[in-house]
mmCIF file of C-alpha atoms and ligand atoms in Angstrom:
data_model
loop_
_atom_site.group_PDB
_atom_site.id
_atom_site.type_symbol
_atom_site.label_atom_id
_atom_site.label_comp_id
_atom_site.label_asym_id
_atom_site.label_seq_id
_atom_site.Cartn_x
_atom_site.Cartn_y
_atom_site.Cartn_z
ATOM 1 C CA MET A 1 116.122 27.057 130.995
ATOM 2 C CA ALA A 2 115.988 30.780 131.693
ATOM 3 C CA ARG A 3 112.842 32.015 133.430
ATOM 4 C CA LEU A 4 110.394 33.622 131.011
ATOM 5 C CA THR A 5 111.254 37.318 130.979
ATOM 6 C CA CYS A 6 110.605 40.334 128.806
ATOM 7 C CA ARG A 7 112.420 43.648 128.486
ATOM 8 C CA THR A 8 111.263 46.417 126.186
ATOM 9 C CA ALA A 9 113.024 49.324 124.469
ATOM 10 C CA GLY A 10 112.122 52.210 122.227
ATOM 11 C CA GLU A 11 110.699 55.716 122.421
ATOM 12 C CA SER A 12 107.197 56.873 121.547
ATOM 13 C CA HIS A 13 108.388 58.740 118.435
ATOM 14 C CA GLY A 14 111.513 56.640 117.784
ATOM 15 C CA PRO A 15 111.709 54.088 114.984
ATOM 16 C CA ALA A 16 110.003 51.212 116.827
ATOM 17 C CA SER A 17 108.745 49.698 120.042
ATOM 18 C CA ILE A 18 110.860 46.584 120.773
ATOM 19 C CA ALA A 19 110.635 43.560 123.083
ATOM 20 C CA LEU A 20 113.257 40.950 123.959
ATOM 21 C CA ILE A 21 111.670 37.770 125.325
ATOM 22 C CA GLU A 22 113.721 34.975 126.872
ATOM 23 C CA GLY A 23 112.524 31.577 128.034
ATOM 24 C CA ILE A 24 109.935 30.563 125.405
ATOM 25 C CA PRO A 25 110.614 26.890 124.537
ATOM 26 C CA ALA A 26 111.392 25.763 120.999
ATOM 27 C CA ASP A 27 108.695 24.520 118.604
ATOM 28 C CA LEU A 28 105.846 26.788 119.677
ATOM 29 C CA LYS A 29 103.849 27.727 116.600
ATOM 30 C CA LEU A 30 102.978 31.411 116.921
ATOM 31 C CA ASP A 31 99.553 32.585 115.833
ATOM 32 C CA VAL A 32 100.674 35.847 114.224
ATOM 33 C CA SER A 33 97.131 36.822 113.281
ATOM 34 C CA PHE A 34 96.136 36.534 116.976
ATOM 35 C CA ILE A 35 99.112 38.701 118.016
ATOM 36 C CA ASN A 36 98.266 41.315 115.374
ATOM 37 C CA ALA A 37 94.594 41.259 116.376
ATOM 38 C CA GLU A 38 95.645 42.072 119.965
ATOM 39 C CA LEU A 39 97.779 44.950 118.652
ATOM 40 C CA LYS A 40 94.834 46.251 116.642
ATOM 41 C CA ARG A 41 92.528 46.029 119.639
ATOM 42 C CA ARG A 42 95.101 47.891 121.749
ATOM 43 C CA GLN A 43 95.000 50.752 119.269
ATOM 44 C CA GLY A 44 91.239 51.090 119.475
ATOM 45 C CA GLY A 45 88.496 52.012 121.931
ATOM 46 C CA TYR A 46 86.469 55.181 122.357
ATOM 47 C CA GLY A 47 88.560 58.056 123.727
ATOM 48 C CA ARG A 48 91.754 57.526 121.724
ATOM 49 C CA GLY A 49 93.518 60.564 120.203
ATOM 50 C CA GLY A 50 95.026 61.343 116.793
ATOM 51 C CA ARG A 51 98.091 59.101 117.051
ATOM 52 C CA GLN A 52 96.187 55.888 116.403
ATOM 53 C CA ALA A 53 94.974 57.219 113.029
ATOM 54 C CA ILE A 54 98.638 57.342 111.995
ATOM 55 C CA GLU A 55 99.766 53.946 113.297
ATOM 56 C CA SER A 56 98.748 50.491 112.050
ATOM 57 C CA ASP A 57 100.586 48.240 114.483
ATOM 58 C CA GLN A 58 101.879 44.865 113.323
ATOM 59 C CA VAL A 59 104.470 42.567 114.858
ATOM 60 C CA ASP A 60 107.787 41.774 113.100
ATOM 61 C CA PHE A 61 110.047 39.062 114.500
ATOM 62 C CA LEU A 62 113.762 39.854 114.253
ATOM 63 C CA GLY A 63 115.090 36.826 116.140
ATOM 64 C CA GLY A 64 114.105 33.548 117.777
ATOM 65 C CA VAL A 65 111.296 32.728 115.322
ATOM 66 C CA ARG A 66 111.680 30.817 112.052
ATOM 67 C CA ASN A 67 108.788 30.254 109.675
ATOM 68 C CA GLY A 68 106.368 31.245 112.424
ATOM 69 C CA THR A 69 107.778 28.773 114.986
ATOM 70 C CA THR A 70 110.005 29.544 117.977
ATOM 71 C CA THR A 71 113.559 28.179 117.942
ATOM 72 C CA GLY A 72 114.281 28.354 121.688
ATOM 73 C CA ALA A 73 116.590 31.354 121.177
ATOM 74 C CA PRO A 74 115.713 34.790 122.617
ATOM 75 C CA ILE A 75 112.853 36.341 120.681
ATOM 76 C CA VAL A 76 113.173 39.917 119.463
ATOM 77 C CA LEU A 77 110.060 41.588 118.136
ATOM 78 C CA GLN A 78 109.296 45.087 116.960
ATOM 79 C CA VAL A 79 106.253 47.194 116.266
ATOM 80 C CA ILE A 80 107.214 49.974 113.843
ATOM 81 C CA ASN A 81 106.294 53.589 114.695
ATOM 82 C CA LYS A 82 105.014 55.381 111.622
ATOM 83 C CA ASP A 83 105.049 58.653 113.575
ATOM 84 C CA SER A 84 108.831 58.437 113.965
ATOM 85 C CA ARG A 85 110.414 61.872 114.324
ATOM 86 C CA LEU A 86 112.670 61.761 117.358
ATOM 87 C CA ASN A 87 115.778 62.855 115.477
ATOM 88 C CA ASP A 88 113.972 65.900 114.084
ATOM 89 C CA ALA A 89 114.471 68.585 116.742
ATOM 90 C CA GLU A 90 111.714 70.805 115.355
ATOM 91 C CA ALA A 91 109.180 67.987 115.295
ATOM 92 C CA THR A 92 109.993 66.923 118.859
ATOM 93 C CA PRO A 93 110.756 70.208 120.631
ATOM 94 C CA PRO A 94 111.903 70.445 124.259
ATOM 95 C CA ILE A 95 109.190 70.266 126.932
ATOM 96 C CA HIS A 96 109.851 72.678 129.785
ATOM 97 C CA LYS A 97 106.449 72.778 131.534
ATOM 98 C CA PRO A 98 105.913 69.363 133.177
ATOM 99 C CA ARG A 99 102.438 67.814 133.233
ATOM 100 C CA PRO A 100 101.329 66.918 136.764
ATOM 101 C CA GLY A 101 100.748 63.158 136.889
ATOM 102 C CA HIS A 102 103.137 62.353 134.010
ATOM 103 C CA ALA A 103 106.773 61.266 134.475
ATOM 104 C CA ASP A 104 107.940 64.708 133.245
ATOM 105 C CA LEU A 105 109.022 66.375 136.499
ATOM 106 C CA ALA A 106 110.367 63.285 138.270
ATOM 107 C CA GLY A 107 112.417 62.455 135.131
ATOM 108 C CA ALA A 108 113.751 66.027 134.868
ATOM 109 C CA LEU A 109 114.879 65.813 138.500
ATOM 110 C CA LYS A 110 116.379 62.340 138.036
ATOM 111 C CA TRP A 111 118.382 63.168 134.900
ATOM 112 C CA LEU A 112 119.025 66.781 135.983
ATOM 113 C CA THR A 113 117.644 68.523 132.923
ATOM 114 C CA ASN A 114 115.014 71.177 132.263
ATOM 115 C CA ASP A 115 113.825 69.359 129.114
ATOM 116 C CA CYS A 116 111.288 66.590 129.793
ATOM 117 C CA ARG A 117 111.378 65.277 126.205
ATOM 118 C CA ASN A 118 113.602 62.202 126.763
ATOM 119 C CA THR A 119 111.608 61.222 129.843
ATOM 120 C CA LEU A 120 108.203 61.491 128.233
ATOM 121 C CA GLU A 121 109.307 59.662 125.105
ATOM 122 C CA ARG A 122 110.268 56.565 127.087
ATOM 123 C CA ALA A 123 107.557 56.861 129.749
ATOM 124 C CA SER A 124 104.887 57.029 127.012
ATOM 125 C CA ALA A 125 102.320 54.265 126.845
ATOM 126 C CA ARG A 126 103.508 53.600 123.297
ATOM 127 C CA GLU A 127 105.774 51.064 125.057
ATOM 128 C CA THR A 128 102.710 48.913 125.657
ATOM 129 C CA ALA A 129 102.613 48.022 121.941
ATOM 130 C CA ALA A 130 105.723 45.864 122.393
ATOM 131 C CA ARG A 131 104.616 44.602 125.810
ATOM 132 C CA SER A 132 101.219 43.556 124.473
ATOM 133 C CA ALA A 133 102.835 41.724 121.566
ATOM 134 C CA ALA A 134 105.146 39.912 124.029
ATOM 135 C CA GLY A 135 102.153 38.964 126.173
ATOM 136 C CA ALA A 136 100.315 37.682 123.122
ATOM 137 C CA VAL A 137 103.359 35.505 122.251
ATOM 138 C CA ALA A 138 103.238 33.993 125.754
ATOM 139 C CA ARG A 139 99.484 33.469 125.404
ATOM 140 C CA CYS A 140 100.084 31.396 122.248
ATOM 141 C CA LEU A 141 101.800 28.949 124.636
ATOM 142 C CA LEU A 142 98.967 29.079 127.166
ATOM 143 C CA ARG A 143 96.400 28.381 124.452
ATOM 144 C CA GLU A 144 98.181 25.096 123.690
ATOM 145 C CA PHE A 145 97.116 24.056 127.202
ATOM 146 C CA ASP A 146 93.596 25.504 126.952
ATOM 147 C CA ILE A 147 94.415 28.398 129.283
ATOM 148 C CA HIS A 148 92.782 31.696 128.302
ATOM 149 C CA ALA A 149 92.970 35.263 129.606
ATOM 150 C CA PHE A 150 89.864 37.421 129.193
ATOM 151 C CA GLY A 151 90.132 41.154 129.919
ATOM 152 C CA PHE A 152 87.568 43.936 129.790
ATOM 153 C CA VAL A 153 86.656 47.375 131.073
ATOM 154 C CA SER A 154 84.363 47.184 134.111
ATOM 155 C CA GLY A 155 83.678 50.887 134.666
ATOM 156 C CA ALA A 156 84.870 54.458 135.157
ATOM 157 C CA MET A 157 84.218 57.188 137.722
ATOM 158 C CA ASP A 158 81.050 56.254 139.691
ATOM 159 C CA VAL A 159 80.419 53.030 137.703
ATOM 160 C CA ASN A 160 82.186 49.751 138.528
ATOM 161 C CA ALA A 161 80.056 46.848 137.313
ATOM 162 C CA ASP A 162 80.058 43.316 138.684
ATOM 163 C CA ILE A 163 80.427 41.431 135.399
ATOM 164 C CA SER A 164 81.834 38.154 136.836
ATOM 165 C CA PRO A 165 82.472 35.923 133.805
ATOM 166 C CA THR A 166 82.675 32.194 134.591
ATOM 167 C CA THR A 167 84.349 29.237 132.915
ATOM 168 C CA GLU A 168 80.988 28.582 131.240
ATOM 169 C CA THR A 169 80.085 32.173 130.215
ATOM 170 C CA TRP A 170 83.274 34.005 129.294
ATOM 171 C CA LYS A 171 83.303 32.912 125.659
ATOM 172 C CA ASP A 172 79.782 34.306 125.198
ATOM 173 C CA LEU A 173 80.870 37.623 126.702
ATOM 174 C CA LEU A 174 83.828 37.838 124.313
ATOM 175 C CA ALA A 175 81.729 38.862 121.307
ATOM 176 C CA ALA A 176 79.863 41.511 123.345
ATOM 177 C CA ARG A 177 83.186 42.891 124.558
ATOM 178 C CA ASP A 178 84.623 43.034 121.060
ATOM 179 C CA ASP A 179 81.507 44.789 119.722
ATOM 180 C CA SER A 180 81.659 47.394 122.482
ATOM 181 C CA ALA A 181 83.300 50.785 121.846
ATOM 182 C CA VAL A 182 84.989 50.585 125.256
ATOM 183 C CA TYR A 183 85.621 46.813 125.424
ATOM 184 C CA CYS A 184 82.989 46.264 128.083
ATOM 185 C CA PRO A 185 80.613 43.291 127.681
ATOM 186 C CA ASP A 186 77.843 44.952 129.721
ATOM 187 C CA ASP A 187 75.753 47.369 127.672
ATOM 188 C CA ALA A 188 74.655 49.697 130.498
ATOM 189 C CA THR A 189 78.230 50.014 131.799
ATOM 190 C CA CYS A 190 79.512 50.617 128.287
ATOM 191 C CA LYS A 191 77.042 53.498 127.786
ATOM 192 C CA ALA A 192 77.950 55.034 131.149
ATOM 193 C CA VAL A 193 81.701 54.850 130.424
ATOM 194 C CA ILE A 194 81.215 56.436 126.984
ATOM 195 C CA GLU A 195 79.221 59.246 128.602
ATOM 196 C CA HIS A 196 82.015 59.923 131.102
ATOM 197 C CA ILE A 197 84.615 60.030 128.314
ATOM 198 C CA ARG A 198 82.447 62.314 126.159
ATOM 199 C CA ASN A 199 81.871 64.737 129.039
ATOM 200 C CA ALA A 200 85.574 64.806 129.907
ATOM 201 C CA LYS A 201 86.424 65.626 126.308
ATOM 202 C CA VAL A 202 83.960 68.539 126.245
ATOM 203 C CA ASP A 203 85.555 69.844 129.453
ATOM 204 C CA LYS A 204 89.094 69.449 128.004
ATOM 205 C CA ASP A 205 89.685 66.925 130.781
ATOM 206 C CA THR A 206 90.529 63.180 131.001
ATOM 207 C CA VAL A 207 89.182 60.069 132.785
ATOM 208 C CA GLY A 208 90.618 56.758 133.982
ATOM 209 C CA GLY A 209 88.666 53.760 135.201
ATOM 210 C CA PHE A 210 88.617 50.065 136.034
ATOM 211 C CA CYS A 211 89.691 46.936 134.121
ATOM 212 C CA GLU A 212 89.570 43.243 134.970
ATOM 213 C CA VAL A 213 91.332 40.157 133.679
ATOM 214 C CA HIS A 214 90.029 36.646 134.376
ATOM 215 C CA VAL A 215 92.152 33.606 133.497
ATOM 216 C CA PHE A 216 90.438 30.274 132.842
ATOM 217 C CA GLY A 217 91.956 26.789 132.675
ATOM 218 C CA CYS A 218 95.049 27.203 134.899
ATOM 219 C CA PRO A 219 96.145 24.020 136.641
ATOM 220 C CA PRO A 220 96.540 24.330 140.413
ATOM 221 C CA GLY A 221 99.952 25.022 141.912
ATOM 222 C CA LEU A 222 101.258 27.776 139.604
ATOM 223 C CA GLY A 223 103.326 30.223 141.659
ATOM 224 C CA SER A 224 104.701 29.274 145.057
ATOM 225 C CA CYS A 225 104.209 29.791 148.780
ATOM 226 C CA VAL A 226 107.847 29.043 149.619
ATOM 227 C CA ALA A 227 109.417 32.324 148.529
ATOM 228 C CA TRP A 228 107.714 35.703 148.382
ATOM 229 C CA GLN A 229 109.397 36.486 145.070
ATOM 230 C CA ASP A 230 107.619 33.542 143.443
ATOM 231 C CA LYS A 231 104.122 34.224 144.758
ATOM 232 C CA LEU A 232 101.873 34.513 141.733
ATOM 233 C CA ASP A 233 99.812 37.348 143.219
ATOM 234 C CA SER A 234 102.984 39.330 143.885
ATOM 235 C CA ARG A 235 104.139 38.820 140.296
ATOM 236 C CA LEU A 236 100.750 39.711 138.841
ATOM 237 C CA ALA A 237 100.535 42.851 140.954
ATOM 238 C CA GLY A 238 103.991 43.936 139.779
ATOM 239 C CA ALA A 239 103.150 43.298 136.131
ATOM 240 C CA VAL A 240 99.850 45.188 136.275
ATOM 241 C CA MET A 241 101.203 48.059 138.359
ATOM 242 C CA GLY A 242 103.970 48.331 135.751
ATOM 243 C CA ILE A 243 101.439 49.346 133.101
ATOM 244 C CA GLN A 244 101.526 53.093 132.511
ATOM 245 C CA ALA A 245 98.982 55.009 134.646
ATOM 246 C CA PHE A 246 97.882 52.024 136.800
ATOM 247 C CA LYS A 247 97.553 53.037 140.439
ATOM 248 C CA ALA A 248 95.961 50.006 142.122
ATOM 249 C CA VAL A 249 95.803 46.245 141.627
ATOM 250 C CA GLU A 250 93.516 43.810 143.424
ATOM 251 C CA ILE A 251 93.259 40.024 143.357
ATOM 252 C CA GLY A 252 89.732 38.626 143.829
ATOM 253 C CA ILE A 253 87.712 40.836 146.159
ATOM 254 C CA GLY A 254 90.928 42.739 146.920
ATOM 255 C CA LYS A 255 90.689 45.494 149.482
ATOM 256 C CA MET A 256 87.148 44.493 150.462
ATOM 257 C CA CYS A 257 88.878 41.723 152.499
ATOM 258 C CA GLY A 258 89.562 44.338 155.136
ATOM 259 C CA SER A 259 85.900 45.239 155.552
ATOM 260 C CA ILE A 260 84.289 41.837 156.159
ATOM 261 C CA ARG A 261 84.914 38.855 158.449
ATOM 262 C CA GLY A 262 86.904 35.712 157.677
ATOM 263 C CA SER A 263 83.791 33.566 157.385
ATOM 264 C CA GLN A 264 82.581 35.879 154.604
ATOM 265 C CA VAL A 265 85.968 36.319 152.921
ATOM 266 C CA HIS A 266 87.225 32.734 152.608
ATOM 267 C CA ASP A 267 85.853 30.366 149.964
ATOM 268 C CA PRO A 268 84.481 27.075 151.373
ATOM 269 C CA ILE A 269 85.922 23.844 149.881
ATOM 270 C CA ASP A 270 83.795 21.126 148.163
ATOM 271 C CA TYR A 271 84.982 17.892 146.580
ATOM 272 C CA SER A 272 83.309 15.912 143.854
ATOM 273 C CA ARG A 273 85.450 13.602 141.743
ATOM 274 C CA LYS A 274 82.958 13.592 138.885
ATOM 275 C CA ASN A 275 83.172 17.406 138.528
ATOM 276 C CA ALA A 276 86.965 17.402 138.208
ATOM 277 C CA SER A 277 88.373 19.766 135.555
ATOM 278 C CA GLN A 278 91.988 20.363 134.473
ATOM 279 C CA SER A 279 91.964 23.254 136.919
ATOM 280 C CA ASN A 280 90.183 22.133 140.051
ATOM 281 C CA LEU A 281 90.915 18.363 140.098
ATOM 282 C CA GLY A 282 87.489 17.994 141.726
ATOM 283 C CA TYR A 283 87.957 20.584 144.487
ATOM 284 C CA ASP A 284 85.289 23.170 143.803
ATOM 285 C CA ARG A 285 84.639 26.444 145.640
ATOM 286 C CA PRO A 286 81.140 27.928 145.696
ATOM 287 C CA THR A 287 82.672 31.428 145.797
ATOM 288 C CA ASN A 288 85.927 32.815 144.410
ATOM 289 C CA HIS A 289 86.743 35.760 146.662
ATOM 290 C CA ALA A 290 90.416 34.714 146.630
ATOM 291 C CA GLY A 291 90.529 35.306 142.872
ATOM 292 C CA GLY A 292 91.968 31.850 142.249
ATOM 293 C CA ILE A 293 95.122 32.370 144.326
ATOM 294 C CA GLU A 294 95.800 31.146 147.866
ATOM 295 C CA GLY A 295 99.275 31.185 149.406
ATOM 296 C CA GLY A 296 100.642 32.712 146.199
ATOM 297 C CA MET A 297 99.550 29.630 144.178
ATOM 298 C CA THR A 298 96.676 28.935 141.814
ATOM 299 C CA ASN A 299 93.994 26.919 143.624
ATOM 300 C CA GLY A 300 92.034 25.694 140.603
ATOM 301 C CA MET A 301 89.523 28.532 140.464
ATOM 302 C CA PRO A 302 89.675 31.207 137.744
ATOM 303 C CA ILE A 303 92.237 33.926 138.404
ATOM 304 C CA VAL A 304 90.676 37.365 138.891
ATOM 305 C CA VAL A 305 92.826 40.512 138.696
ATOM 306 C CA ARG A 306 91.397 44.018 138.922
ATOM 307 C CA GLY A 307 93.281 47.174 137.965
ATOM 308 C CA THR A 308 92.594 50.884 138.380
ATOM 309 C CA MET A 309 93.928 53.355 135.827
ATOM 310 C CA LYS A 310 94.311 57.026 136.651
ATOM 311 C CA PRO A 311 93.162 59.680 134.158
ATOM 312 C CA ILE A 312 95.732 60.511 131.461
ATOM 313 C CA ALA A 313 98.043 63.303 132.612
ATOM 314 C CA THR A 314 97.948 65.311 129.380
ATOM 315 C CA LEU A 315 95.000 67.701 129.782
ATOM 316 C CA LEU A 316 93.914 69.983 126.946
ATOM 317 C CA GLN A 317 93.075 72.627 129.584
ATOM 318 C CA GLY A 318 96.561 72.194 131.155
ATOM 319 C CA MET A 319 97.226 72.271 134.901
ATOM 320 C CA ASP A 320 99.157 74.514 137.217
ATOM 321 C CA SER A 321 102.853 73.817 136.783
ATOM 322 C CA VAL A 322 106.206 75.583 136.596
ATOM 323 C CA ASP A 323 108.463 76.523 133.672
ATOM 324 C CA LEU A 324 111.642 74.580 134.456
ATOM 325 C CA GLN A 325 113.747 77.176 132.588
ATOM 326 C CA THR A 326 112.634 80.140 134.667
ATOM 327 C CA GLY A 327 111.095 78.684 137.833
ATOM 328 C CA GLU A 328 108.014 80.832 137.106
ATOM 329 C CA PRO A 329 104.448 79.491 137.399
ATOM 330 C CA SER A 330 103.000 78.318 134.090
ATOM 331 C CA ARG A 331 100.279 76.042 132.717
ATOM 332 C CA SER A 332 101.598 72.573 131.798
ATOM 333 C CA ASP A 333 102.529 71.814 128.172
ATOM 334 C CA TYR A 334 100.009 70.055 125.937
ATOM 335 C CA GLU A 335 101.133 67.237 123.653
ATOM 336 C CA ARG A 336 98.605 65.509 121.378
ATOM 337 C CA SER A 337 97.080 62.763 123.526
ATOM 338 C CA ASP A 338 94.102 60.536 124.309
ATOM 339 C CA VAL A 339 91.118 61.630 126.446
ATOM 340 C CA CYS A 340 90.870 58.075 127.763
ATOM 341 C CA ALA A 341 92.981 54.999 126.984
ATOM 342 C CA LEU A 342 91.095 52.705 129.367
ATOM 343 C CA PRO A 343 89.895 50.264 126.662
ATOM 344 C CA ALA A 344 93.486 49.984 125.373
ATOM 345 C CA ALA A 345 94.709 49.499 128.939
ATOM 346 C CA SER A 346 92.380 46.516 129.343
ATOM 347 C CA VAL A 347 94.080 44.893 126.340
ATOM 348 C CA VAL A 348 97.538 45.634 127.747
ATOM 349 C CA MET A 349 96.476 44.212 131.116
ATOM 350 C CA GLU A 350 95.076 41.050 129.526
ATOM 351 C CA ASN A 351 98.402 40.446 127.805
ATOM 352 C CA ALA A 352 100.533 41.447 130.812
ATOM 353 C CA VAL A 353 98.593 39.014 133.013
ATOM 354 C CA GLY A 354 98.864 36.318 130.331
ATOM 355 C CA PHE A 355 102.626 36.785 130.264
ATOM 356 C CA GLU A 356 102.967 36.264 134.042
ATOM 357 C CA ILE A 357 100.731 33.195 133.966
ATOM 358 C CA ALA A 358 102.883 31.740 131.186
ATOM 359 C CA ALA A 359 106.023 32.484 133.244
ATOM 360 C CA ALA A 360 104.569 30.677 136.273
ATOM 361 C CA PHE A 361 103.404 27.801 134.044
ATOM 362 C CA LEU A 362 106.910 27.371 132.605
ATOM 363 C CA ASP A 363 108.452 27.570 136.106
ATOM 364 C CA THR A 364 106.330 24.538 137.008
ATOM 365 C CA PHE A 365 106.361 22.648 133.690
ATOM 366 C CA SER A 366 109.722 23.552 132.211
ATOM 367 C CA GLY A 367 111.407 22.169 129.114
ATOM 368 C CA ALA A 368 113.604 23.203 126.204
ATOM 369 C CA THR A 369 110.923 22.225 123.701
ATOM 370 C CA MET A 370 107.144 22.318 123.706
ATOM 371 C CA ARG A 371 107.144 18.531 123.687
ATOM 372 C CA MET A 372 109.072 18.466 126.967
ATOM 373 C CA VAL A 373 106.752 21.062 128.505
ATOM 374 C CA ARG A 374 103.750 18.985 127.407
ATOM 375 C CA ALA A 375 105.310 15.823 128.886
ATOM 376 C CA SER A 376 105.918 17.576 132.201
ATOM 377 C CA TYR A 377 102.339 18.870 132.278
ATOM 378 C CA ASP A 378 100.882 15.452 131.370
ATOM 379 C CA ALA A 379 103.007 13.763 134.065
ATOM 380 C CA TYR A 380 101.592 16.156 136.658
ATOM 381 C CA ARG A 381 98.060 15.431 135.516
ATOM 382 C CA GLU A 382 98.650 11.669 135.695
ATOM 383 C CA SER A 383 100.013 11.965 139.242
ATOM 384 C CA ALA A 384 97.091 14.190 140.211
ATOM 385 C CA LYS A 385 94.656 11.498 139.080
ATOM 386 C CA GLU A 386 96.388 8.956 141.348
ATOM 387 C CA ILE A 387 96.236 11.338 144.319
ATOM 388 C CA SER A 388 92.549 12.090 143.905
ATOM 389 C CA SER A 389 91.604 8.417 143.509
ATOM 390 C CA SER A 390 93.705 7.211 146.475
HETATM 391 C C1 LIG B 401 101.119 59.042 125.134
HETATM 392 C C2 LIG B 401 100.766 60.090 124.276
HETATM 393 C C3 LIG B 401 100.108 59.840 122.958
HETATM 394 C C4 LIG B 401 99.413 58.476 123.023
HETATM 395 C C5 LIG B 401 100.485 57.477 123.387
HETATM 396 C C6 LIG B 401 100.812 57.645 124.834
HETATM 397 O O1 LIG B 401 101.020 59.738 121.894
HETATM 398 P P1 LIG B 401 101.334 60.988 120.949
HETATM 399 O O2 LIG B 401 102.053 61.967 121.834
HETATM 400 O O3 LIG B 401 102.201 60.497 119.835
HETATM 401 O O4 LIG B 401 100.019 61.511 120.436
HETATM 402 O O5 LIG B 401 98.761 58.202 121.807
HETATM 403 O O6 LIG B 401 100.065 56.161 123.186
HETATM 404 C C7 LIG B 401 100.467 55.556 122.007
HETATM 405 C C8 LIG B 401 101.165 56.140 121.051
HETATM 406 C C9 LIG B 401 100.026 54.168 121.906
HETATM 407 O O7 LIG B 401 100.287 53.555 120.857
HETATM 408 O O8 LIG B 401 99.400 53.685 122.867
HETATM 409 C C10 LIG B 401 101.791 59.298 126.405
HETATM 410 O O9 LIG B 401 102.252 60.428 126.609
HETATM 411 O O10 LIG B 401 101.903 58.396 127.257
#
C-alpha cells in the first residue's frame, strides 16, 4: 500500500482547485455532506472579502470513488472556481508591483519575470479548498475509528485564550464554535477578535492570529521514534506550516518549554486499569504539556497543535514596494482580498492535521480494504489488553 499522500493543483482563478489523494483503502463510505460542510465553513468567518460571495464550494469526485465509496484507486477531487478568468488577459492583468509578505517578489525572482500573476495565482490560499476537501476525506476514515479533530480560533493580536477542550467537553464547544462569527468557542475572545478585524478594516490594514487543533481518540503509537521523517510532530509541523500564511507551529505548550524547568514541563504518568480508554490504555497524565506526542509518537493523550497565521499580505493601503518594470519605488498592487482569513485558516488546519493523523494511522494499521485496516486495529487492541493485564 502506498503511504497516504495528497498533491494539489490549480490556480486561484483557473477552472478548479484539484487534489490527488493516494493511499485511502477501498470500501470507505465517504460522508459527502460532511466534506461539503467543511468546504462551506472554510468559505466563511468574519473578515472574508468579496470572492466568497461568488463561490459556493462543493466537492466533485473524478476518480477513485464509486457511488460514494472508495475503490482503493487514487482519488481525484475538484472544487470548481466560479470566478474562473485566467485565460482572459484583461480580467487577470499582469502584476508588476509585488506585495510585501506575498509570494510575488520571490516568485518573480525564481521564474525570472516582472509579472507576478502566475506566482500569485498558484500561491493563493484558494488552494486550501482542495486541501481541506482532501483532509475531510481522510477524516471520514478517522471517524470510523472514533477519532475526531476539533479546530478553532484562539485569538488575534494581544488576545490568545486558553480554551483547552477535553475529551469530555469538546463536543459541547463545537456548537459554540459553529455559532461564532470567527469560529471561536469562547465568547469574550470572539468579541475581541472581531474588534481587531473591524479596526484593521477601517485602517485599510489586515490581521492574522492564532488557531488550535485538538485530536481526540487516537490510539497510542501513531508516528515513530525510529526515524525523524516518521515523527508525528515533524509531519504535523510540516503540514501546518504548509498552509498559506502560517509562520509558527507548536505542539502542546510549544516554545514555553524553553522557559520552565523539566519538572514543570513533563507530564507525570498515572495508571488505572479501570480508566482505560481506546487512547490511553489506562495510562493517564494529569497534564498534557506534550500535546499528546512524546518521541514523535502519540502517547494516548489528546493531540494539541497550535498555529500562528500572519496578516494577509494584500493591504488596501498598499505598502512600499518597487515597480518591477522600471525599478522605481511604488506602492504595492491591490487585488481584491480578505481583511482576515483566520477563521477559514482554522478549518484548513483542522483538515490538514486530520490528514496527517490519518496517514500515521494507516502507516500503523495498513490494509487494502477498510476491513483489513479494522482487523489490524482490532488485533492491536486485543494485544494491548493482554499487555496491560499481564
Ligand atoms: C487570495 C486572494 C483572494 C482570497 C483568496 C486568497 O482571492 P481573490 O483574489 O479572488 O479575491 O479570497 O482565497 C480564496 C479564493 C479562497 O477560496 O480561500 C490570495 O491572494 O491568497
